[in-house]
């Protein structure tokens, strides 16, 4: 049976100091962020996911965005090397967590940089965003790590948003969804559905027809309902102020046979 385990990481008390790159900084309500994080974790659990808390990294303001620190392919955990210096210390705790779960561990090395938010897997196709956080050496190292395991790695230019998955994710049938104004190269994706809101481009596949989505994308939620999906909506406003989205708050370990 494929596993339904997901890594999550509690927000740091320094969350408000998290990085912002493409948007204006806004104040963060730390209590509300804590409540939103708990509700997000609860939504995963309600839909059958066993959540595993990585040890908190209180000194790392962006550590709640755990997706950026590791990329899973089959049972291999590729430890990222974040493109932002202030995020480098986040990976140690994640490495410990995935090793403890029995994953094979591999690493992105200097001079490579890669953020997990730049990696979108659809079956054995692994799209990787080459943008502000992931460099060419990071893309090469991702290829070297995963192509021998059967992946086909497709590099995608990203300049308008923080990460590839800030602009595109995919539905359960593999249809890529994206908000065209935020995409550099929509034609790279063979089966593509445009969505009307930026946050509508972000879904976490909970299983079956269920899609975890942000409350900030109501028109897209309606579009997906109309296509026979079941949106599960969470409010993540405090994380969106730091350019976070529903994908970046967890790492699903779908192919870990344990
Ligand atoms: N995968 C993601 O979308 N991660 C969001 C990271 C936001 C964080 N403030 C950062 O700039 O790194």
PDB file of C-alpha atoms and ligand atoms in Angstrom:
ATOM      1  CA  UNK A   1       0.000   0.000   0.000  1.00  0.00           C
ATOM      2  CA  UNK A   2       1.328   3.481  -0.794  1.00  0.00           C
ATOM      3  CA  UNK A   3       1.699   5.389   2.447  1.00  0.00           C
ATOM      4  CA  UNK A   4      -0.409   8.378   3.449  1.00  0.00           C
ATOM      5  CA  UNK A   5       2.142  10.096   5.654  1.00  0.00           C
ATOM      6  CA  UNK A   6       2.805  13.811   5.452  1.00  0.00           C
ATOM      7  CA  UNK A   7       5.548  15.917   6.988  1.00  0.00           C
ATOM      8  CA  UNK A   8       4.531  19.208   8.585  1.00  0.00           C
ATOM      9  CA  UNK A   9       6.464  21.708  10.698  1.00  0.00           C
ATOM     10  CA  UNK A  10       5.068  24.001  13.360  1.00  0.00           C
ATOM     11  CA  UNK A  11       5.464  27.756  12.637  1.00  0.00           C
ATOM     12  CA  UNK A  12       8.476  29.472  14.166  1.00  0.00           C
ATOM     13  CA  UNK A  13       7.871  32.249  16.739  1.00  0.00           C
ATOM     14  CA  UNK A  14       9.842  34.373  14.225  1.00  0.00           C
ATOM     15  CA  UNK A  15       7.354  33.678  11.383  1.00  0.00           C
ATOM     16  CA  UNK A  16       6.705  37.402  10.865  1.00  0.00           C
ATOM     17  CA  UNK A  17      10.354  37.795   9.767  1.00  0.00           C
ATOM     18  CA  UNK A  18       9.844  35.351   6.890  1.00  0.00           C
ATOM     19  CA  UNK A  19      11.069  36.332   3.439  1.00  0.00           C
ATOM     20  CA  UNK A  20       8.951  38.228   0.930  1.00  0.00           C
ATOM     21  CA  UNK A  21      10.218  38.651  -2.626  1.00  0.00           C
ATOM     22  CA  UNK A  22       7.409  39.321  -5.107  1.00  0.00           C
ATOM     23  CA  UNK A  23       4.823  41.006  -2.846  1.00  0.00           C
ATOM     24  CA  UNK A  24       4.677  43.867  -0.333  1.00  0.00           C
ATOM     25  CA  UNK A  25       5.326  42.932   3.297  1.00  0.00           C
ATOM     26  CA  UNK A  26       2.222  42.891   5.526  1.00  0.00           C
ATOM     27  CA  UNK A  27       1.922  42.322   9.266  1.00  0.00           C
ATOM     28  CA  UNK A  28       1.414  38.746  10.416  1.00  0.00           C
ATOM     29  CA  UNK A  29      -1.023  37.773  13.180  1.00  0.00           C
ATOM     30  CA  UNK A  30       0.991  35.033  14.889  1.00  0.00           C
ATOM     31  CA  UNK A  31      -1.959  33.626  16.856  1.00  0.00           C
ATOM     32  CA  UNK A  32      -4.087  33.420  13.743  1.00  0.00           C
ATOM     33  CA  UNK A  33      -1.200  31.790  11.862  1.00  0.00           C
ATOM     34  CA  UNK A  34      -1.002  29.154  14.596  1.00  0.00           C
ATOM     35  CA  UNK A  35      -4.745  28.476  14.338  1.00  0.00           C
ATOM     36  CA  UNK A  36      -4.590  28.302  10.543  1.00  0.00           C
ATOM     37  CA  UNK A  37      -1.686  25.861  10.711  1.00  0.00           C
ATOM     38  CA  UNK A  38      -3.592  23.615  13.159  1.00  0.00           C
ATOM     39  CA  UNK A  39      -6.633  23.661  10.864  1.00  0.00           C
ATOM     40  CA  UNK A  40      -4.461  22.803   7.852  1.00  0.00           C
ATOM     41  CA  UNK A  41      -2.923  19.844   9.693  1.00  0.00           C
ATOM     42  CA  UNK A  42      -6.385  18.755  10.829  1.00  0.00           C
ATOM     43  CA  UNK A  43      -7.646  18.852   7.226  1.00  0.00           C
ATOM     44  CA  UNK A  44      -4.865  16.451   6.221  1.00  0.00           C
ATOM     45  CA  UNK A  45      -5.707  14.137   9.118  1.00  0.00           C
ATOM     46  CA  UNK A  46      -9.435  14.224   8.443  1.00  0.00           C
ATOM     47  CA  UNK A  47      -8.705  12.942   4.947  1.00  0.00           C
ATOM     48  CA  UNK A  48      -6.633  10.009   6.080  1.00  0.00           C
ATOM     49  CA  UNK A  49      -3.122  11.446   6.246  1.00  0.00           C
ATOM     50  CA  UNK A  50      -0.898  10.605   9.171  1.00  0.00           C
ATOM     51  CA  UNK A  51       0.948  13.833   9.881  1.00  0.00           C
ATOM     52  CA  UNK A  52       4.521  13.658  11.126  1.00  0.00           C
ATOM     53  CA  UNK A  53       5.873  16.781  12.786  1.00  0.00           C
ATOM     54  CA  UNK A  54       9.453  17.595  11.908  1.00  0.00           C
ATOM     55  CA  UNK A  55      11.223  19.029  14.966  1.00  0.00           C
ATOM     56  CA  UNK A  56      10.528  22.763  15.042  1.00  0.00           C
ATOM     57  CA  UNK A  57      13.251  25.144  13.837  1.00  0.00           C
ATOM     58  CA  UNK A  58      12.385  28.144  15.952  1.00  0.00           C
ATOM     59  CA  UNK A  59      15.281  30.271  14.685  1.00  0.00           C
ATOM     60  CA  UNK A  60      14.214  29.840  11.050  1.00  0.00           C
ATOM     61  CA  UNK A  61      11.315  32.188  10.250  1.00  0.00           C
ATOM     62  CA  UNK A  62      10.289  30.293   7.095  1.00  0.00           C
ATOM     63  CA  UNK A  63      10.571  26.763   8.502  1.00  0.00           C
ATOM     64  CA  UNK A  64       6.804  26.163   8.408  1.00  0.00           C
ATOM     65  CA  UNK A  65       7.163  25.993   4.595  1.00  0.00           C
ATOM     66  CA  UNK A  66       8.541  22.484   4.926  1.00  0.00           C
ATOM     67  CA  UNK A  67       7.908  21.574   1.287  1.00  0.00           C
ATOM     68  CA  UNK A  68      10.937  23.611   0.241  1.00  0.00           C
ATOM     69  CA  UNK A  69      13.423  21.489   2.165  1.00  0.00           C
ATOM     70  CA  UNK A  70      13.005  18.064   0.572  1.00  0.00           C
ATOM     71  CA  UNK A  71      11.795  16.444  -2.660  1.00  0.00           C
ATOM     72  CA  UNK A  72      10.507  12.883  -2.600  1.00  0.00           C
ATOM     73  CA  UNK A  73      10.711  10.540  -5.576  1.00  0.00           C
ATOM     74  CA  UNK A  74       9.815   6.917  -4.834  1.00  0.00           C
ATOM     75  CA  UNK A  75      11.526   6.227  -1.509  1.00  0.00           C
ATOM     76  CA  UNK A  76      14.334   8.709  -2.119  1.00  0.00           C
ATOM     77  CA  UNK A  77      14.356  11.950  -0.163  1.00  0.00           C
ATOM     78  CA  UNK A  78      16.461  14.537  -1.952  1.00  0.00           C
ATOM     79  CA  UNK A  79      17.434  17.117   0.652  1.00  0.00           C
ATOM     80  CA  UNK A  80      17.170  20.553  -0.917  1.00  0.00           C
ATOM     81  CA  UNK A  81      19.736  23.326  -0.705  1.00  0.00           C
ATOM     82  CA  UNK A  82      17.501  26.390  -0.342  1.00  0.00           C
ATOM     83  CA  UNK A  83      18.238  29.284  -2.647  1.00  0.00           C
ATOM     84  CA  UNK A  84      17.854  31.747   0.246  1.00  0.00           C
ATOM     85  CA  UNK A  85      20.732  31.664   2.763  1.00  0.00           C
ATOM     86  CA  UNK A  86      18.360  32.312   5.669  1.00  0.00           C
ATOM     87  CA  UNK A  87      16.629  28.992   4.917  1.00  0.00           C
ATOM     88  CA  UNK A  88      19.687  26.697   4.747  1.00  0.00           C
ATOM     89  CA  UNK A  89      19.522  25.694   8.428  1.00  0.00           C
ATOM     90  CA  UNK A  90      16.022  24.269   7.905  1.00  0.00           C
ATOM     91  CA  UNK A  91      17.179  21.097   6.183  1.00  0.00           C
ATOM     92  CA  UNK A  92      18.962  19.362   9.096  1.00  0.00           C
ATOM     93  CA  UNK A  93      15.769  18.525  10.999  1.00  0.00           C
ATOM     94  CA  UNK A  94      14.020  17.377   7.834  1.00  0.00           C
ATOM     95  CA  UNK A  95      16.908  15.082   6.953  1.00  0.00           C
ATOM     96  CA  UNK A  96      16.627  13.490  10.380  1.00  0.00           C
ATOM     97  CA  UNK A  97      12.878  13.028   9.967  1.00  0.00           C
ATOM     98  CA  UNK A  98      13.028  11.353   6.536  1.00  0.00           C
ATOM     99  CA  UNK A  99      15.981   9.148   7.514  1.00  0.00           C
ATOM    100  CA  UNK A 100      13.970   8.070  10.554  1.00  0.00           C
ATOM    101  CA  UNK A 101      11.124   7.063   8.247  1.00  0.00           C
ATOM    102  CA  UNK A 102      13.400   4.760   6.255  1.00  0.00           C
ATOM    103  CA  UNK A 103      13.881   6.911   3.154  1.00  0.00           C
ATOM    104  CA  UNK A 104      17.076   6.743   1.136  1.00  0.00           C
ATOM    105  CA  UNK A 105      18.636  10.164   1.469  1.00  0.00           C
ATOM    106  CA  UNK A 106      20.418  12.159  -1.220  1.00  0.00           C
ATOM    107  CA  UNK A 107      21.464  15.823  -1.305  1.00  0.00           C
ATOM    108  CA  UNK A 108      21.693  18.888  -3.492  1.00  0.00           C
ATOM    109  CA  UNK A 109      25.273  20.143  -3.129  1.00  0.00           C
ATOM    110  CA  UNK A 110      27.070  23.463  -3.525  1.00  0.00           C
ATOM    111  CA  UNK A 111      26.990  25.116  -6.098  1.00  0.00           C
ATOM    112  CA  UNK A 112      23.491  23.750  -6.653  1.00  0.00           C
ATOM    113  CA  UNK A 113      20.474  25.413  -5.100  1.00  0.00           C
ATOM    114  CA  UNK A 114      16.984  23.992  -5.227  1.00  0.00           C
ATOM    115  CA  UNK A 115      13.773  24.673  -3.286  1.00  0.00           C
ATOM    116  CA  UNK A 116      11.179  21.916  -3.096  1.00  0.00           C
ATOM    117  CA  UNK A 117       8.505  24.438  -4.120  1.00  0.00           C
ATOM    118  CA  UNK A 118      10.086  24.398  -7.565  1.00  0.00           C
ATOM    119  CA  UNK A 119       9.414  20.704  -8.108  1.00  0.00           C
ATOM    120  CA  UNK A 120       6.082  19.408  -9.433  1.00  0.00           C
ATOM    121  CA  UNK A 121       5.747  15.646  -9.921  1.00  0.00           C
ATOM    122  CA  UNK A 122       3.098  14.219 -12.205  1.00  0.00           C
ATOM    123  CA  UNK A 123       3.615  10.474 -12.389  1.00  0.00           C
ATOM    124  CA  UNK A 124       7.200  10.004 -13.526  1.00  0.00           C
ATOM    125  CA  UNK A 125       7.443  13.470 -15.039  1.00  0.00           C
ATOM    126  CA  UNK A 126       9.240  15.842 -12.708  1.00  0.00           C
ATOM    127  CA  UNK A 127       8.891  19.511 -13.665  1.00  0.00           C
ATOM    128  CA  UNK A 128      11.486  21.766 -12.067  1.00  0.00           C
ATOM    129  CA  UNK A 129      11.316  25.544 -12.014  1.00  0.00           C
ATOM    130  CA  UNK A 130      14.546  27.365 -12.822  1.00  0.00           C
ATOM    131  CA  UNK A 131      13.979  30.658 -11.058  1.00  0.00           C
ATOM    132  CA  UNK A 132      14.984  32.827  -8.132  1.00  0.00           C
ATOM    133  CA  UNK A 133      15.648  29.911  -5.783  1.00  0.00           C
ATOM    134  CA  UNK A 134      16.667  26.991  -8.012  1.00  0.00           C
ATOM    135  CA  UNK A 135      19.736  27.365 -10.212  1.00  0.00           C
ATOM    136  CA  UNK A 136      20.991  25.419 -13.231  1.00  0.00           C
ATOM    137  CA  UNK A 137      23.317  23.285 -11.092  1.00  0.00           C
ATOM    138  CA  UNK A 138      20.343  22.402  -8.884  1.00  0.00           C
ATOM    139  CA  UNK A 139      18.380  21.310 -11.959  1.00  0.00           C
ATOM    140  CA  UNK A 140      21.324  19.174 -13.148  1.00  0.00           C
ATOM    141  CA  UNK A 141      21.658  17.539  -9.738  1.00  0.00           C
ATOM    142  CA  UNK A 142      17.918  16.817  -9.623  1.00  0.00           C
ATOM    143  CA  UNK A 143      18.223  15.095 -13.012  1.00  0.00           C
ATOM    144  CA  UNK A 144      21.230  13.107 -11.848  1.00  0.00           C
ATOM    145  CA  UNK A 145      19.374  12.015  -8.718  1.00  0.00           C
ATOM    146  CA  UNK A 146      16.024  11.028 -10.212  1.00  0.00           C
ATOM    147  CA  UNK A 147      16.472  10.136 -13.898  1.00  0.00           C
ATOM    148  CA  UNK A 148      18.281   6.869 -13.079  1.00  0.00           C
ATOM    149  CA  UNK A 149      15.200   5.962 -11.001  1.00  0.00           C
ATOM    150  CA  UNK A 150      12.885   6.398 -13.997  1.00  0.00           C
ATOM    151  CA  UNK A 151      11.949  10.087 -13.831  1.00  0.00           C
ATOM    152  CA  UNK A 152      11.852  12.427 -16.815  1.00  0.00           C
ATOM    153  CA  UNK A 153      12.929  15.857 -15.594  1.00  0.00           C
ATOM    154  CA  UNK A 154      11.521  18.875 -17.473  1.00  0.00           C
ATOM    155  CA  UNK A 155      13.028  22.281 -16.660  1.00  0.00           C
ATOM    156  CA  UNK A 156      10.628  25.245 -16.693  1.00  0.00           C
ATOM    157  CA  UNK A 157      11.653  28.924 -16.579  1.00  0.00           C
ATOM    158  CA  UNK A 158      10.077  30.794 -13.616  1.00  0.00           C
ATOM    159  CA  UNK A 159      10.475  34.567 -13.267  1.00  0.00           C
ATOM    160  CA  UNK A 160       7.127  35.998 -12.176  1.00  0.00           C
ATOM    161  CA  UNK A 161       6.573  34.130  -8.911  1.00  0.00           C
ATOM    162  CA  UNK A 162       8.656  32.642  -6.126  1.00  0.00           C
ATOM    163  CA  UNK A 163       8.477  28.995  -7.146  1.00  0.00           C
ATOM    164  CA  UNK A 164       7.154  26.851  -9.994  1.00  0.00           C
ATOM    165  CA  UNK A 165       4.342  25.637  -7.731  1.00  0.00           C
ATOM    166  CA  UNK A 166       3.383  29.235  -6.939  1.00  0.00           C
ATOM    167  CA  UNK A 167       2.178  29.229 -10.554  1.00  0.00           C
ATOM    168  CA  UNK A 168       1.161  25.647 -11.401  1.00  0.00           C
ATOM    169  CA  UNK A 169       0.163  22.363  -9.778  1.00  0.00           C
ATOM    170  CA  UNK A 170      -1.887  19.460 -11.131  1.00  0.00           C
ATOM    171  CA  UNK A 171      -5.256  17.778 -10.730  1.00  0.00           C
ATOM    172  CA  UNK A 172      -5.506  14.055  -9.892  1.00  0.00           C
ATOM    173  CA  UNK A 173      -5.765  13.140 -13.601  1.00  0.00           C
ATOM    174  CA  UNK A 174      -2.490  14.938 -14.333  1.00  0.00           C
ATOM    175  CA  UNK A 175      -4.052  18.036 -15.905  1.00  0.00           C
ATOM    176  CA  UNK A 176      -1.768  20.954 -15.103  1.00  0.00           C
ATOM    177  CA  UNK A 177      -3.574  23.965 -13.633  1.00  0.00           C
ATOM    178  CA  UNK A 178      -2.094  27.428 -13.660  1.00  0.00           C
ATOM    179  CA  UNK A 179      -2.792  31.138 -13.595  1.00  0.00           C
ATOM    180  CA  UNK A 180      -1.466  32.277 -16.958  1.00  0.00           C
ATOM    181  CA  UNK A 181      -0.396  35.833 -15.930  1.00  0.00           C
ATOM    182  CA  UNK A 182       2.059  34.230 -13.482  1.00  0.00           C
ATOM    183  CA  UNK A 183       3.509  31.687 -15.915  1.00  0.00           C
ATOM    184  CA  UNK A 184       6.534  32.087 -18.186  1.00  0.00           C
ATOM    185  CA  UNK A 185       5.944  29.108 -20.474  1.00  0.00           C
ATOM    186  CA  UNK A 186       2.410  27.645 -20.398  1.00  0.00           C
ATOM    187  CA  UNK A 187       3.062  25.808 -23.684  1.00  0.00           C
ATOM    188  CA  UNK A 188       5.467  23.425 -21.918  1.00  0.00           C
ATOM    189  CA  UNK A 189       2.491  21.657 -20.397  1.00  0.00           C
ATOM    190  CA  UNK A 190       0.601  19.349 -22.715  1.00  0.00           C
ATOM    191  CA  UNK A 191      -2.753  19.120 -20.886  1.00  0.00           C
ATOM    192  CA  UNK A 192      -3.351  22.506 -19.301  1.00  0.00           C
ATOM    193  CA  UNK A 193      -6.350  24.175 -17.650  1.00  0.00           C
ATOM    194  CA  UNK A 194      -6.113  27.906 -16.871  1.00  0.00           C
ATOM    195  CA  UNK A 195      -7.621  29.016 -13.557  1.00  0.00           C
ATOM    196  CA  UNK A 196      -9.050  32.467 -12.772  1.00  0.00           C
ATOM    197  CA  UNK A 197      -7.124  33.182  -9.547  1.00  0.00           C
ATOM    198  CA  UNK A 198      -3.469  33.013  -8.626  1.00  0.00           C
ATOM    199  CA  UNK A 199      -4.165  30.962  -5.490  1.00  0.00           C
ATOM    200  CA  UNK A 200      -6.429  28.702  -7.550  1.00  0.00           C
ATOM    201  CA  UNK A 201      -3.296  27.260  -9.142  1.00  0.00           C
ATOM    202  CA  UNK A 202      -2.387  25.565  -5.849  1.00  0.00           C
ATOM    203  CA  UNK A 203      -3.957  22.245  -4.906  1.00  0.00           C
ATOM    204  CA  UNK A 204      -2.860  19.447  -2.619  1.00  0.00           C
ATOM    205  CA  UNK A 205      -4.268  16.093  -3.709  1.00  0.00           C
ATOM    206  CA  UNK A 206      -5.878  14.560  -0.630  1.00  0.00           C
ATOM    207  CA  UNK A 207      -6.971  11.364  -2.371  1.00  0.00           C
ATOM    208  CA  UNK A 208      -9.914  10.519  -4.636  1.00  0.00           C
ATOM    209  CA  UNK A 209     -11.633  13.677  -5.855  1.00  0.00           C
ATOM    210  CA  UNK A 210     -10.625  15.799  -2.850  1.00  0.00           C
ATOM    211  CA  UNK A 211      -8.485  18.868  -3.419  1.00  0.00           C
ATOM    212  CA  UNK A 212      -7.085  20.922  -0.549  1.00  0.00           C
ATOM    213  CA  UNK A 213      -7.283  24.581  -1.589  1.00  0.00           C
ATOM    214  CA  UNK A 214      -6.939  28.063  -0.129  1.00  0.00           C
ATOM    215  CA  UNK A 215     -10.022  30.102   0.779  1.00  0.00           C
ATOM    216  CA  UNK A 216      -8.598  32.924  -1.350  1.00  0.00           C
ATOM    217  CA  UNK A 217      -9.555  31.141  -4.584  1.00  0.00           C
ATOM    218  CA  UNK A 218     -13.369  30.807  -4.455  1.00  0.00           C
ATOM    219  CA  UNK A 219     -13.946  31.064  -8.228  1.00  0.00           C
ATOM    220  CA  UNK A 220     -11.456  28.302  -8.892  1.00  0.00           C
ATOM    221  CA  UNK A 221     -13.054  26.161  -6.175  1.00  0.00           C
ATOM    222  CA  UNK A 222     -16.364  26.565  -8.024  1.00  0.00           C
ATOM    223  CA  UNK A 223     -14.684  25.620 -11.307  1.00  0.00           C
ATOM    224  CA  UNK A 224     -13.246  22.457  -9.769  1.00  0.00           C
ATOM    225  CA  UNK A 225     -16.582  21.535  -8.122  1.00  0.00           C
ATOM    226  CA  UNK A 226     -18.198  21.897 -11.513  1.00  0.00           C
ATOM    227  CA  UNK A 227     -15.635  19.444 -12.911  1.00  0.00           C
ATOM    228  CA  UNK A 228     -16.612  16.848 -10.307  1.00  0.00           C
ATOM    229  CA  UNK A 229     -13.934  17.507  -7.714  1.00  0.00           C
ATOM    230  CA  UNK A 230     -14.499  18.180  -4.033  1.00  0.00           C
ATOM    231  CA  UNK A 231     -12.583  21.227  -2.783  1.00  0.00           C
ATOM    232  CA  UNK A 232     -11.555  21.125   0.879  1.00  0.00           C
ATOM    233  CA  UNK A 233     -10.995  24.767   1.729  1.00  0.00           C
ATOM    234  CA  UNK A 234      -8.610  26.144   4.366  1.00  0.00           C
ATOM    235  CA  UNK A 235      -7.834  29.752   5.214  1.00  0.00           C
ATOM    236  CA  UNK A 236      -4.061  30.318   5.085  1.00  0.00           C
ATOM    237  CA  UNK A 237      -4.090  34.114   4.844  1.00  0.00           C
ATOM    238  CA  UNK A 238      -1.152  34.599   7.252  1.00  0.00           C
ATOM    239  CA  UNK A 239       1.059  32.269   5.205  1.00  0.00           C
ATOM    240  CA  UNK A 240      -0.024  33.843   1.926  1.00  0.00           C
ATOM    241  CA  UNK A 241       1.350  37.150   3.248  1.00  0.00           C
ATOM    242  CA  UNK A 242       4.764  35.423   3.129  1.00  0.00           C
ATOM    243  CA  UNK A 243       4.207  33.993  -0.375  1.00  0.00           C
ATOM    244  CA  UNK A 244       3.210  30.614   1.008  1.00  0.00           C
ATOM    245  CA  UNK A 245       0.440  28.444  -0.394  1.00  0.00           C
ATOM    246  CA  UNK A 246      -1.322  25.192   0.511  1.00  0.00           C
ATOM    247  CA  UNK A 247       1.350  23.018  -1.088  1.00  0.00           C
ATOM    248  CA  UNK A 248       4.258  24.440   0.857  1.00  0.00           C
ATOM    249  CA  UNK A 249       2.955  23.594   4.329  1.00  0.00           C
ATOM    250  CA  UNK A 250       3.429  19.815   3.939  1.00  0.00           C
ATOM    251  CA  UNK A 251       5.348  17.125   2.116  1.00  0.00           C
ATOM    252  CA  UNK A 252       3.322  14.062   1.268  1.00  0.00           C
ATOM    253  CA  UNK A 253       5.230  10.785   1.316  1.00  0.00           C
ATOM    254  CA  UNK A 254       3.084   8.924  -1.172  1.00  0.00           C
ATOM    255  CA  UNK A 255       5.467   6.278  -2.409  1.00  0.00           C
ATOM    256  CA  UNK A 256       7.045   5.231   0.832  1.00  0.00           C
ATOM    257  CA  UNK A 257       6.147   1.573   1.251  1.00  0.00           C
ATOM    258  CA  UNK A 258       6.303   0.900   4.975  1.00  0.00           C
TER     259      UNK A 258
HETATM  260  N1  LIG B   1       6.868  26.286  -1.636  1.00  0.00           N
HETATM  261  C1  LIG B   1       6.491  27.511  -1.305  1.00  0.00           C
HETATM  262  O1  LIG B   1       5.643  28.104  -1.936  1.00  0.00           O
HETATM  263  N2  LIG B   1       7.114  28.082  -0.287  1.00  0.00           N
HETATM  264  C2  LIG B   1       6.826  29.363   0.197  1.00  0.00           C
HETATM  265  C3  LIG B   1       8.020  29.956   0.855  1.00  0.00           C
HETATM  266  C4  LIG B   1       7.769  31.324   1.369  1.00  0.00           C
HETATM  267  C5  LIG B   1       8.930  31.926   2.124  1.00  0.00           C
HETATM  268  N3  LIG B   1       8.543  33.176   2.681  1.00  0.00           N
HETATM  269  C6  LIG B   1      10.122  32.124   1.228  1.00  0.00           C
HETATM  270  O2  LIG B   1      10.250  33.197   0.635  1.00  0.00           O
HETATM  271  O3  LIG B   1      10.949  31.237   1.106  1.00  0.00           O
END
